[in-house]
Tab-separated table of C-alpha atoms in Angstrom:
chain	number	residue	atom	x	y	z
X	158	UNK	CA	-33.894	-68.472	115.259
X	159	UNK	CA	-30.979	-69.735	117.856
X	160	UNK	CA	-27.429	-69.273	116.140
X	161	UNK	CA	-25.742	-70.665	118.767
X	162	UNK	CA	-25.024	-73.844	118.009
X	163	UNK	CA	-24.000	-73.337	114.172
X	164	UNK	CA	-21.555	-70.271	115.841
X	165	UNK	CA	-19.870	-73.285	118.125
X	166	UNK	CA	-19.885	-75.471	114.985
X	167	UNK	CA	-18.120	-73.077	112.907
X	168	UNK	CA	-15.684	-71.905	115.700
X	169	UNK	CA	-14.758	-75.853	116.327
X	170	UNK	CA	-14.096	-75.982	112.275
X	171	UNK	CA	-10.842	-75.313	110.182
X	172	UNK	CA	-11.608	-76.511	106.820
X	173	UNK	CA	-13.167	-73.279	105.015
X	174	UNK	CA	-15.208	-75.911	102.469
X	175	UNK	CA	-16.867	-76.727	106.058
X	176	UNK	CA	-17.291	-73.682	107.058
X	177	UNK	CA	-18.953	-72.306	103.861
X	178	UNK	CA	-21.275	-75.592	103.646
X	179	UNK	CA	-22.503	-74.584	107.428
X	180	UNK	CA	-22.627	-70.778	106.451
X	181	UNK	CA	-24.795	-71.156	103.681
X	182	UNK	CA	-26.595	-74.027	105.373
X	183	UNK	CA	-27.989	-71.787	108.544
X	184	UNK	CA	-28.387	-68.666	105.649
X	185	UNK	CA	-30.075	-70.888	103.059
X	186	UNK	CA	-28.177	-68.705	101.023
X	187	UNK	CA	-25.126	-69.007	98.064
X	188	UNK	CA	-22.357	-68.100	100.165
X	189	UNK	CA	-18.361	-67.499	98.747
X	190	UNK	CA	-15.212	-66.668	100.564
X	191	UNK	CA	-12.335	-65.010	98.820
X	192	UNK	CA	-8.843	-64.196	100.166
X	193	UNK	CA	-7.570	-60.136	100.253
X	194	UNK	CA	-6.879	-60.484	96.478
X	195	UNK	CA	-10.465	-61.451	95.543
X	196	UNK	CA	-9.419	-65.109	94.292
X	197	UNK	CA	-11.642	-67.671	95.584
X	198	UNK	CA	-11.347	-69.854	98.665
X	199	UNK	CA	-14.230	-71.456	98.745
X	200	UNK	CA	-17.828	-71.607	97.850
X	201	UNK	CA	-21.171	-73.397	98.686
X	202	UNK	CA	-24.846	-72.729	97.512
X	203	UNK	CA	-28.023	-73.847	99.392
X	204	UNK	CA	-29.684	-73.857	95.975
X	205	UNK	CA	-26.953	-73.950	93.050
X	206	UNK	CA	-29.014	-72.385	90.876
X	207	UNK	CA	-28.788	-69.276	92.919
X	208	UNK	CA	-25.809	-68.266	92.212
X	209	UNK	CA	-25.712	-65.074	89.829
X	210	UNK	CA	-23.432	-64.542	86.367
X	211	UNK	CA	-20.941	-62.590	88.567
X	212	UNK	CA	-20.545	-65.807	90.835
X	213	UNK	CA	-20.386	-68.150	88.368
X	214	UNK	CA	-17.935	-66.048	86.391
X	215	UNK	CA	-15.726	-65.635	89.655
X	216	UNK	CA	-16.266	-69.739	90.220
X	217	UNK	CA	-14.665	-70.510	86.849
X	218	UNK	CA	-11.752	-67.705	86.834
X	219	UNK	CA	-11.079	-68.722	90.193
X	220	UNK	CA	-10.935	-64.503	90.885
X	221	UNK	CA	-12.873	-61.809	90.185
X	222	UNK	CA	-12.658	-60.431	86.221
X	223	UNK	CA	-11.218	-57.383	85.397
X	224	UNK	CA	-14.184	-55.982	84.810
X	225	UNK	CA	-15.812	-56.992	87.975
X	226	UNK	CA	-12.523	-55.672	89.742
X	227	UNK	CA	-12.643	-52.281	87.866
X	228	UNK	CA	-16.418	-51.953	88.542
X	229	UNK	CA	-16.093	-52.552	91.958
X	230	UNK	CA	-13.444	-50.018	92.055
X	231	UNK	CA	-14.966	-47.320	89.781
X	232	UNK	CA	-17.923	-47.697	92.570
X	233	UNK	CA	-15.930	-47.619	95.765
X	234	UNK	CA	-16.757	-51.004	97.077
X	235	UNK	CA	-13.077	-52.098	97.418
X	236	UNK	CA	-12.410	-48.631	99.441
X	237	UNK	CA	-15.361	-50.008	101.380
X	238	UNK	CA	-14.247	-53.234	101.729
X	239	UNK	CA	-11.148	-52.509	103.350
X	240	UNK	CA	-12.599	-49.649	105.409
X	241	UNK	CA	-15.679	-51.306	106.794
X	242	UNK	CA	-15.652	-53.688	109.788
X	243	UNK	CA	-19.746	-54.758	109.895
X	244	UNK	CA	-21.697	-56.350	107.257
X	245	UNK	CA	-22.945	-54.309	104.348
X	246	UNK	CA	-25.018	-54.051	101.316
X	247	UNK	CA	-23.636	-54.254	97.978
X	248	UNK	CA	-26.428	-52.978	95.250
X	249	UNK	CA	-27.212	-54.726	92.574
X	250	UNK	CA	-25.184	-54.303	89.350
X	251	UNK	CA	-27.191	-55.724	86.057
X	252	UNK	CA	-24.188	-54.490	84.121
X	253	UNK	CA	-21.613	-57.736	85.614
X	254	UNK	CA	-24.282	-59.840	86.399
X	255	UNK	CA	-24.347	-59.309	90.371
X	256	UNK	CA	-27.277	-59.814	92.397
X	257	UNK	CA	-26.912	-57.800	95.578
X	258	UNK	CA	-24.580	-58.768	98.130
X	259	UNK	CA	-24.117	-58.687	101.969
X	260	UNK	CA	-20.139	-58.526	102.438
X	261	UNK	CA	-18.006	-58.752	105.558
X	262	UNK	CA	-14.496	-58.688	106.024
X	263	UNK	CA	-12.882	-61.553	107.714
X	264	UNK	CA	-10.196	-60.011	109.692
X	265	UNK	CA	-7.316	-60.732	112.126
X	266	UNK	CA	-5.704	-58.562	114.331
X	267	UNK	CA	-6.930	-55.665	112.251
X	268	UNK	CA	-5.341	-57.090	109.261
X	269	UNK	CA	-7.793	-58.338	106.393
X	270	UNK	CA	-7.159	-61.149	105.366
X	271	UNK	CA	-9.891	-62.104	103.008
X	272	UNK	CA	-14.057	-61.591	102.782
X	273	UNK	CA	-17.329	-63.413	103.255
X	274	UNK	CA	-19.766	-62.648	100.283
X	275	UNK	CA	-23.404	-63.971	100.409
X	276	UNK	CA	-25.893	-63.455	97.697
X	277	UNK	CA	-28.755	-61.872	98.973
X	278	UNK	CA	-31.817	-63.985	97.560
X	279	UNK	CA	-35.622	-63.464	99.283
X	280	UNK	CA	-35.687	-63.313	102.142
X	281	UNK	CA	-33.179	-60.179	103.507
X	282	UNK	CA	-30.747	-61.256	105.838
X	283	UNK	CA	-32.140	-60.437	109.606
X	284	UNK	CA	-30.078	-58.411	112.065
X	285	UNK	CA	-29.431	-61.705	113.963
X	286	UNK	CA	-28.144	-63.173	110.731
X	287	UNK	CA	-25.964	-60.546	109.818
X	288	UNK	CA	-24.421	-60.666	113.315
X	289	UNK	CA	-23.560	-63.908	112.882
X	290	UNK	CA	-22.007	-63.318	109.891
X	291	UNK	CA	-19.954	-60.879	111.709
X	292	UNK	CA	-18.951	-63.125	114.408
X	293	UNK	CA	-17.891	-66.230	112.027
X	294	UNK	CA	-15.865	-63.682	110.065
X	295	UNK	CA	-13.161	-63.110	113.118
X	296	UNK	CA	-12.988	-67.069	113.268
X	297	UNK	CA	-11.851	-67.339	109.143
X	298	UNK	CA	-9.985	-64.162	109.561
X	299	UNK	CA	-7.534	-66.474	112.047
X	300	UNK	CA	-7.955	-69.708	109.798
X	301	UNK	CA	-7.149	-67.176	107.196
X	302	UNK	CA	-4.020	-65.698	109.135
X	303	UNK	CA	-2.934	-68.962	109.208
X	304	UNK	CA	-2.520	-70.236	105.616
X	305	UNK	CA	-1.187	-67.316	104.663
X	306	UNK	CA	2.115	-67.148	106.593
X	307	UNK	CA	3.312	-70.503	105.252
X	308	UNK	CA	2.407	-68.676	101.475
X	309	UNK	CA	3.468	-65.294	102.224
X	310	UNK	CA	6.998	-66.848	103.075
X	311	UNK	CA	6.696	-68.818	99.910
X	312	UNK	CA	5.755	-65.960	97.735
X	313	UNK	CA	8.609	-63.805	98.947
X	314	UNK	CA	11.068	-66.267	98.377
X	315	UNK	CA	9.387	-67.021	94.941
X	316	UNK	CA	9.882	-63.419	94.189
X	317	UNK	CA	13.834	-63.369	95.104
X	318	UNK	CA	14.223	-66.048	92.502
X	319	UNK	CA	12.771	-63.746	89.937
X	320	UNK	CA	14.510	-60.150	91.307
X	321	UNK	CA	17.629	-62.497	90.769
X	322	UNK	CA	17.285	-63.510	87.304
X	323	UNK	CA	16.031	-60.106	86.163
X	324	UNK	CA	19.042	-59.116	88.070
X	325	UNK	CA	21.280	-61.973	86.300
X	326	UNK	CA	22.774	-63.059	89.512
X	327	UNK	CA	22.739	-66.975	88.327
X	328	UNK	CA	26.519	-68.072	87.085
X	329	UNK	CA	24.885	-70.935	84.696
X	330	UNK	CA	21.476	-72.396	83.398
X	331	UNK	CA	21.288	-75.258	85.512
X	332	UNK	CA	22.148	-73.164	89.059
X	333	UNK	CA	18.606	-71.292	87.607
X	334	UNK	CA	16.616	-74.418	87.134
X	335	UNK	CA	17.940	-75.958	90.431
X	336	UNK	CA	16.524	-73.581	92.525
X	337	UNK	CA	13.373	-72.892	90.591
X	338	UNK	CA	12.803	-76.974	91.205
X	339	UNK	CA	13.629	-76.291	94.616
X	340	UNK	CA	10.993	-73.383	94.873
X	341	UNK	CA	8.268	-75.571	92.673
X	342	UNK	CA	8.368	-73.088	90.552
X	343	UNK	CA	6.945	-73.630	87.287
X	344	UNK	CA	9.027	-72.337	84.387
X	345	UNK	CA	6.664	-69.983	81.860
X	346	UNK	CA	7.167	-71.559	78.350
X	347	UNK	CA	6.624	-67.780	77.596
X	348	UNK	CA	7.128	-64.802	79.351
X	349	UNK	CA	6.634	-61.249	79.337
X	350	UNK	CA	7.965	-58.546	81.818
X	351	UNK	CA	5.631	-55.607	82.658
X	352	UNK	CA	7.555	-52.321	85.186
X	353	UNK	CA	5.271	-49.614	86.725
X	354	UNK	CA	7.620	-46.349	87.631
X	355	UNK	CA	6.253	-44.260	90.203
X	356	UNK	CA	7.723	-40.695	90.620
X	357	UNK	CA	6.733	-40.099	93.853
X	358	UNK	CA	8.358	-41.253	96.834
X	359	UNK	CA	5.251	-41.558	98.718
X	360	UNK	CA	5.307	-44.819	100.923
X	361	UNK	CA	1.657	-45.072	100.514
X	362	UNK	CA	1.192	-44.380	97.247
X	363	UNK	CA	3.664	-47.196	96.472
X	364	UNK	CA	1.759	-49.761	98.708
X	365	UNK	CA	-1.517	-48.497	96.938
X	366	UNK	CA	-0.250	-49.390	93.414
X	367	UNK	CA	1.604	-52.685	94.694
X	368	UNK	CA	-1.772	-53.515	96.007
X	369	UNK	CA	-4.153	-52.305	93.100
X	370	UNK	CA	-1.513	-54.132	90.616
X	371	UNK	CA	-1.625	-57.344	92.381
X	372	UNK	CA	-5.467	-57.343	92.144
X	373	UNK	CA	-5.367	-56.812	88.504
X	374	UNK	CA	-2.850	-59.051	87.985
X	375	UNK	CA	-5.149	-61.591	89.826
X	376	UNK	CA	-7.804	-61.666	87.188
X	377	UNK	CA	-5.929	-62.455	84.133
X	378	UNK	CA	-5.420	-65.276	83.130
X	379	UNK	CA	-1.883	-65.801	82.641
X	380	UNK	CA	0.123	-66.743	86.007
X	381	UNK	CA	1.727	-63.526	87.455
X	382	UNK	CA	4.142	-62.451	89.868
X	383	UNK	CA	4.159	-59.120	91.051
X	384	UNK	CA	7.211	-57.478	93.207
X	385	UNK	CA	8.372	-53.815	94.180
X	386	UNK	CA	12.103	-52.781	93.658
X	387	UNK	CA	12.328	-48.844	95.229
X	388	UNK	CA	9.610	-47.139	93.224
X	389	UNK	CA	9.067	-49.741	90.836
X	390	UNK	CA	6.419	-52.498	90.509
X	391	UNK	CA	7.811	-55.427	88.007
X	392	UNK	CA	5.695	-57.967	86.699
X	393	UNK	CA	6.385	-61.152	84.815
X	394	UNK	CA	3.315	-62.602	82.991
X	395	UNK	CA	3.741	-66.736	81.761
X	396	UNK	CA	1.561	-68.497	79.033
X	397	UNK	CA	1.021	-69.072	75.460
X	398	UNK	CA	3.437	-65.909	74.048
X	399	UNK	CA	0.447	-65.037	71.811
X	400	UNK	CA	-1.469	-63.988	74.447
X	401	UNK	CA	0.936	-62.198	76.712
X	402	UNK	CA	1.178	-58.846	74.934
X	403	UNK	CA	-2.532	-58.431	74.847
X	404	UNK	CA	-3.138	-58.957	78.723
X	405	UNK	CA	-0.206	-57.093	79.333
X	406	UNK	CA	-1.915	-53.772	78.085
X	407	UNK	CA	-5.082	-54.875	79.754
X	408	UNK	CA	-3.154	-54.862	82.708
X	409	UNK	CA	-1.633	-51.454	81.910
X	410	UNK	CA	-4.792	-50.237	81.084
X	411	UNK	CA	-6.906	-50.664	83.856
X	412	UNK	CA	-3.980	-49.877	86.416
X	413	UNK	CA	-3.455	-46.563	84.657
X	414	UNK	CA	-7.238	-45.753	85.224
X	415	UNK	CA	-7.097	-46.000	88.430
X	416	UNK	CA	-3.656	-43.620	89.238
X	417	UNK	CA	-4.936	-41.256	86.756
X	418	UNK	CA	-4.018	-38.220	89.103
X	419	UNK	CA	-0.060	-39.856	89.466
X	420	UNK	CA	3.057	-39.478	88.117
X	421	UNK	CA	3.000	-43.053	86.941
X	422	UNK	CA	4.874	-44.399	84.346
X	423	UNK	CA	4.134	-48.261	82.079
X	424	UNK	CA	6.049	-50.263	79.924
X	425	UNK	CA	5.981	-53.479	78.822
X	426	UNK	CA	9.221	-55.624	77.154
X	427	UNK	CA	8.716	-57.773	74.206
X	428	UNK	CA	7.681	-61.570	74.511
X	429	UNK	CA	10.518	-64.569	74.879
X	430	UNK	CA	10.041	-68.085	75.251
X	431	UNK	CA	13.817	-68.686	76.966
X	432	UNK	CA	14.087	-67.614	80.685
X	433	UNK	CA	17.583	-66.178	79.859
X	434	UNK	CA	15.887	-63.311	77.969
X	435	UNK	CA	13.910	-61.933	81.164
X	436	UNK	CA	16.637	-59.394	81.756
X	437	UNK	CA	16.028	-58.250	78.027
X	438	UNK	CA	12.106	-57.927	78.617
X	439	UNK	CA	12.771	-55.702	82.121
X	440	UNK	CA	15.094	-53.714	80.261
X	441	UNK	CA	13.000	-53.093	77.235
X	442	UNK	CA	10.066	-52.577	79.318
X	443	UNK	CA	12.004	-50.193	81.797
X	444	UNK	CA	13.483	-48.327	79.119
X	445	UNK	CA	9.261	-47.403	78.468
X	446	UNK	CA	9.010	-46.104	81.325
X	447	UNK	CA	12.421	-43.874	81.628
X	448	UNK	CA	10.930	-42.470	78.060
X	449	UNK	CA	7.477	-41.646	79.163
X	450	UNK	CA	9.029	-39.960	82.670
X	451	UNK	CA	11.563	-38.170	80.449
X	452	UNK	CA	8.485	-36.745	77.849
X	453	UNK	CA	6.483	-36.354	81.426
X	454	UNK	CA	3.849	-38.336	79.112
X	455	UNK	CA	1.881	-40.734	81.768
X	456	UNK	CA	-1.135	-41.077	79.461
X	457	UNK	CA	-0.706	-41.021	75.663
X	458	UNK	CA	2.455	-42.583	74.998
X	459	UNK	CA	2.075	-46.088	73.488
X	460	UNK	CA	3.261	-48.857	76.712
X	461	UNK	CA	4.585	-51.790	74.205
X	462	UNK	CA	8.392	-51.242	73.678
X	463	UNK	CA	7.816	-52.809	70.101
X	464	UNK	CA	6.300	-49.709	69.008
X	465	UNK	CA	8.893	-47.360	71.011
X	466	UNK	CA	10.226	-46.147	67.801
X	467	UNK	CA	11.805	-43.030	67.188
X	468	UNK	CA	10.819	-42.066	70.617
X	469	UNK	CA	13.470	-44.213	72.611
X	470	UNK	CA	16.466	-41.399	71.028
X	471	UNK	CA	14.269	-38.540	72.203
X	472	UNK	CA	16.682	-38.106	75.334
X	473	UNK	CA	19.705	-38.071	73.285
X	474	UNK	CA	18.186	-35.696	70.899
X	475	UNK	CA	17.766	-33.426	73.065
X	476	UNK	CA	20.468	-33.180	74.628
X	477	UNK	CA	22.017	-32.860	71.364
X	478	UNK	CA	20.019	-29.530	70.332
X	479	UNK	CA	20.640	-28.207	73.660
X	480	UNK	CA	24.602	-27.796	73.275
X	481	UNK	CA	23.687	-26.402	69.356
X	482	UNK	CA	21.359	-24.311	70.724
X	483	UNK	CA	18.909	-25.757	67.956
X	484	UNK	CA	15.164	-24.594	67.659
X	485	UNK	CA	12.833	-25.379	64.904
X	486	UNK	CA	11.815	-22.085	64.069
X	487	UNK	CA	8.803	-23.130	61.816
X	488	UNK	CA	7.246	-24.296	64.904
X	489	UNK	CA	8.242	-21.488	67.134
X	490	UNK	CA	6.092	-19.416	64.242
X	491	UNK	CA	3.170	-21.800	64.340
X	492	UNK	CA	2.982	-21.454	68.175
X	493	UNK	CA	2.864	-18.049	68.262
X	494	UNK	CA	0.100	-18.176	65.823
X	495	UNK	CA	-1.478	-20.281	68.123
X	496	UNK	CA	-1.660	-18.042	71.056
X	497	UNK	CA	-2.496	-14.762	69.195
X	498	UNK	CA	-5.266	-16.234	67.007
X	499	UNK	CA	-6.609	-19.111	69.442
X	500	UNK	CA	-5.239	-21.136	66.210
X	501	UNK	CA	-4.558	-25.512	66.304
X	502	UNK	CA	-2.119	-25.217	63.839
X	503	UNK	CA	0.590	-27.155	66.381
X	504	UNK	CA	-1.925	-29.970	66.575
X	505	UNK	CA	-2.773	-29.751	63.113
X	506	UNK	CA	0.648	-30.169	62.375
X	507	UNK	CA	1.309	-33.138	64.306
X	508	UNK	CA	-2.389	-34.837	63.683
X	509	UNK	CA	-1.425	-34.702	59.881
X	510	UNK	CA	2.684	-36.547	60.461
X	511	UNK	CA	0.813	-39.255	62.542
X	512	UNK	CA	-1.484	-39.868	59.518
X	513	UNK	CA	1.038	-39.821	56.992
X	514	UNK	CA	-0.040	-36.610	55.425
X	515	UNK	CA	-3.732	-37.736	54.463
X	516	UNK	CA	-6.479	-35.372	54.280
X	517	UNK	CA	-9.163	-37.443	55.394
X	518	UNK	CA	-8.220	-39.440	58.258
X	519	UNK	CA	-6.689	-36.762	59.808
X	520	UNK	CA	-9.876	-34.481	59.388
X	521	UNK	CA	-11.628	-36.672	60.866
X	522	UNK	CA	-9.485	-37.364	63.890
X	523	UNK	CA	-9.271	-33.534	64.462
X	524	UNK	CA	-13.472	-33.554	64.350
X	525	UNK	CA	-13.016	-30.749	61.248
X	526	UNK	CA	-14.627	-30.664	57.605
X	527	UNK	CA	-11.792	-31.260	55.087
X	528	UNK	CA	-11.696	-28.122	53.814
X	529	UNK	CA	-11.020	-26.356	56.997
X	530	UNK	CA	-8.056	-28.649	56.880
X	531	UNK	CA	-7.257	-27.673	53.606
X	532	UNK	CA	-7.479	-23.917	54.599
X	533	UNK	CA	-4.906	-24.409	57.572
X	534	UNK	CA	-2.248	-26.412	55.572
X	535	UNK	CA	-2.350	-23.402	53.554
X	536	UNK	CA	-2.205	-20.858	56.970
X	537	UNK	CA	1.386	-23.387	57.522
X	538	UNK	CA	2.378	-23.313	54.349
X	539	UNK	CA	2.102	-19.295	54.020
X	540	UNK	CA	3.775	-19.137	57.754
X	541	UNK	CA	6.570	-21.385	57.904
X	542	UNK	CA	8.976	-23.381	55.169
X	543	UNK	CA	7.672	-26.496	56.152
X	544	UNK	CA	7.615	-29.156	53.044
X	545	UNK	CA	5.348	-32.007	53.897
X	546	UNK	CA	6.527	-33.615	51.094
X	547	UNK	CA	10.179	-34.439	52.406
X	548	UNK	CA	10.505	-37.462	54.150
X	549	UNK	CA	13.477	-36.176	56.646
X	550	UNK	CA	11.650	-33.167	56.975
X	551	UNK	CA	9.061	-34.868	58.425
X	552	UNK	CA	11.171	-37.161	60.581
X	553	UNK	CA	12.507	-33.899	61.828
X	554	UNK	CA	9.042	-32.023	62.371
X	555	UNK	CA	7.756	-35.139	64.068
X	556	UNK	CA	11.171	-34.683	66.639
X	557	UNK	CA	10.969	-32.041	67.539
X	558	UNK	CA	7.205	-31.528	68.018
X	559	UNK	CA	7.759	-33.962	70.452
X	560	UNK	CA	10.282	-32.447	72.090
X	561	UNK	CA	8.579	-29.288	72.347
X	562	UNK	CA	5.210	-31.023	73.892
X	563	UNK	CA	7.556	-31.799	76.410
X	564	UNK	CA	9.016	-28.080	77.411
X	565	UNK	CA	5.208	-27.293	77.813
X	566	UNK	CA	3.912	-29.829	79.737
């Protein structure tokens, strides 16, 4: 079969709808582009029916779903995708719904700039199909190139407006709807502010989790903006307030999962429906993050500031106990135990606070019968002074267990 003249067509073309119609026309194939961040472009199907559940999900999202994205990550695809120049095979995946795939990058001046997915119904694509699909790709890569410099201008200027009011650098309400009018920017009714703290000072690493953010933030559904300040990612999710906090720690979630080997820190600020409040979201959800780096706790610790707690005085503490020279010597005792028996009384001990002194619950979460329980509450009980039954001794255990945790880690 002659390509030639569909080629021309396409290279005459810059209307991706066209271009996709013609694409999937010559394939007889469903065809979709998608820009760097995996939100759709365009789409076309010879038959409609073709397309698979991943498609169709991707169709009505408008952008991959987090779990396609993770997926997809988990699996090395995206690490392909931005590594790979020729067309290549994605398998199938029963598990999201996708059928498989022949992907190419569409590409400008070695910069990608989006990708060129076709489902791979009967028949396989031929080698002379696949290099056309190679050779249309450098044509969208420029119509590509294109677009976005007009919207990469826009964006950037978009995300000055919001550095500025996290920043409060507006003199009155009005100067901050002005210029939001001016941008077309649409005011959240709701908002909630989301910081990712990097310790590392890695240039890459930074661009990595700008990048891996931005995709996440992609496939909620909430509008997001997403910005670096130093070694900080902010971002400010907008939409119905009772559904912010829960796509927040999706967000978190799945971003921690993939900088699992990082010194990254998450928090997110409470929910507001007034825009003057943003500063009071970044600071809450900052003030996460300076905890967790200060506990070096990238994992465990709870992201929401609403449940900070007793945590957010942790600092303070501690600096407190340091110029008393304080040490809880109960726990001092129970450590020691610890190492010379191969003991979990240190766990037990904080396993037990966190379930309000209940037998049961915390058995279980500790995978032991009750009655081994009961056996090393009496081991604690014979070693230290420890009262389980005073509240402020508790509040103090729980301290400076914490604290501790921290010295070892």
């Amino acid at each position: 079969m002659d390509l030639t003249q569909p080629l021309e067509k396409i290279l005459s073309l810059t209307d991706l709808n066209e271009m996709t119609d013609v694409i999937s026309g010559v394939l007889k194939k469903p065809v979709v582009i998608e820009d760097d961040r995996f939100s759709l472009l365009a789409y076309s199907s010879y038959y409609i029916e073709q397309f698979d559940r991943a498609n169709q999900q991707t169709i009505f999202s408008k952008s991959w779903t987090t779990s396609i994205l993770k997926t997809f990550m988990d699996e090395g695809i995206v690490d392909q995708l931005k590594s790979m120049r020729e067309p290549f095979r994605v398998k199938e995946m029963q598990e999201i719904g996708l059928n498989q795939r022949v992907v190419v990058s569409a590409r400008f001046k070695e910069h990608i700039l989006g990708y060129i997915w076709v489902q791979e119904t009967e028949p396989s694509l031929t080698e002379q199909e696949l290099a056309f699909l190679h050779d249309v790709s450098f044509h969208i890569g420029k119509v590509l190139h294109k677009k976005n410099q007009l919207a990469r201008r826009r964006d950037e200027r978009k995300n000055d407006f919001f550095r500025k009011l996290i920043h409060q650098s507006y003199q009155t309400d009005s100067e901050m709807k002005w210029e939001a009018a001016q941008l077309n920017i649409a005011l959240p009714s709701s908002f909630i502010v989301t910081v990712f703290l990097l310790d590392s000072i890695e240039e890459e690493t930074i661009d990595d989790l700008y990048e891996t953010i931005a995709l996440f933030a992609n496939t909620l559904d909430q509008p997001a903006h997403v910005f670096t300040d130093h070694l900080q990612v902010t971002v400010l999710l907008g939409g119905p307030s009772e559904e912010l906090p829960a796509s927040a720690r999706v967000l978190v979630r799945t971003v921690r999962s993939q900088f699992q080997e990082h010194g990254l820190y998450s928090g997110i600020g409470n929910a507001y429906s007034s825009m003057a409040m943003l500063r009071k979201s970044y600071l809450e959800a900052l003030e996460v993050c300076r905890t967790a780096a200060f506990l070096h706790d990238n994992s465990e610790m709870e992201p929401e500031y609403s449940r900070l707690g007793i945590l957010r005085y942790l600092e303070t503490i501690a600096q407190y106990h340091l110029s008393t020279h304080y040490v809880n010597e109960d726990l001092l005792k129970l450590r020691q135990k610890d190492a010379d028996a191969h003991s979990d009384l240190v766990r037990t001990v904080e396993v037990f606070l966190l379930n309000n002194c209940r037998i049961k619950p915390t058995a279980e979460e500790l995978f032991i019968h009750t009655n081994t329980l009961k056996y090393r509450l009496r081991q604690i009980d014979e070693l230290t002074s420890i009262n389980f039954n005073d509240f402020h001794t508790r509040c103090q255990l729980y301290i400076d267990l914490q604290l501790m945790k921290r010295d070892l880690r």
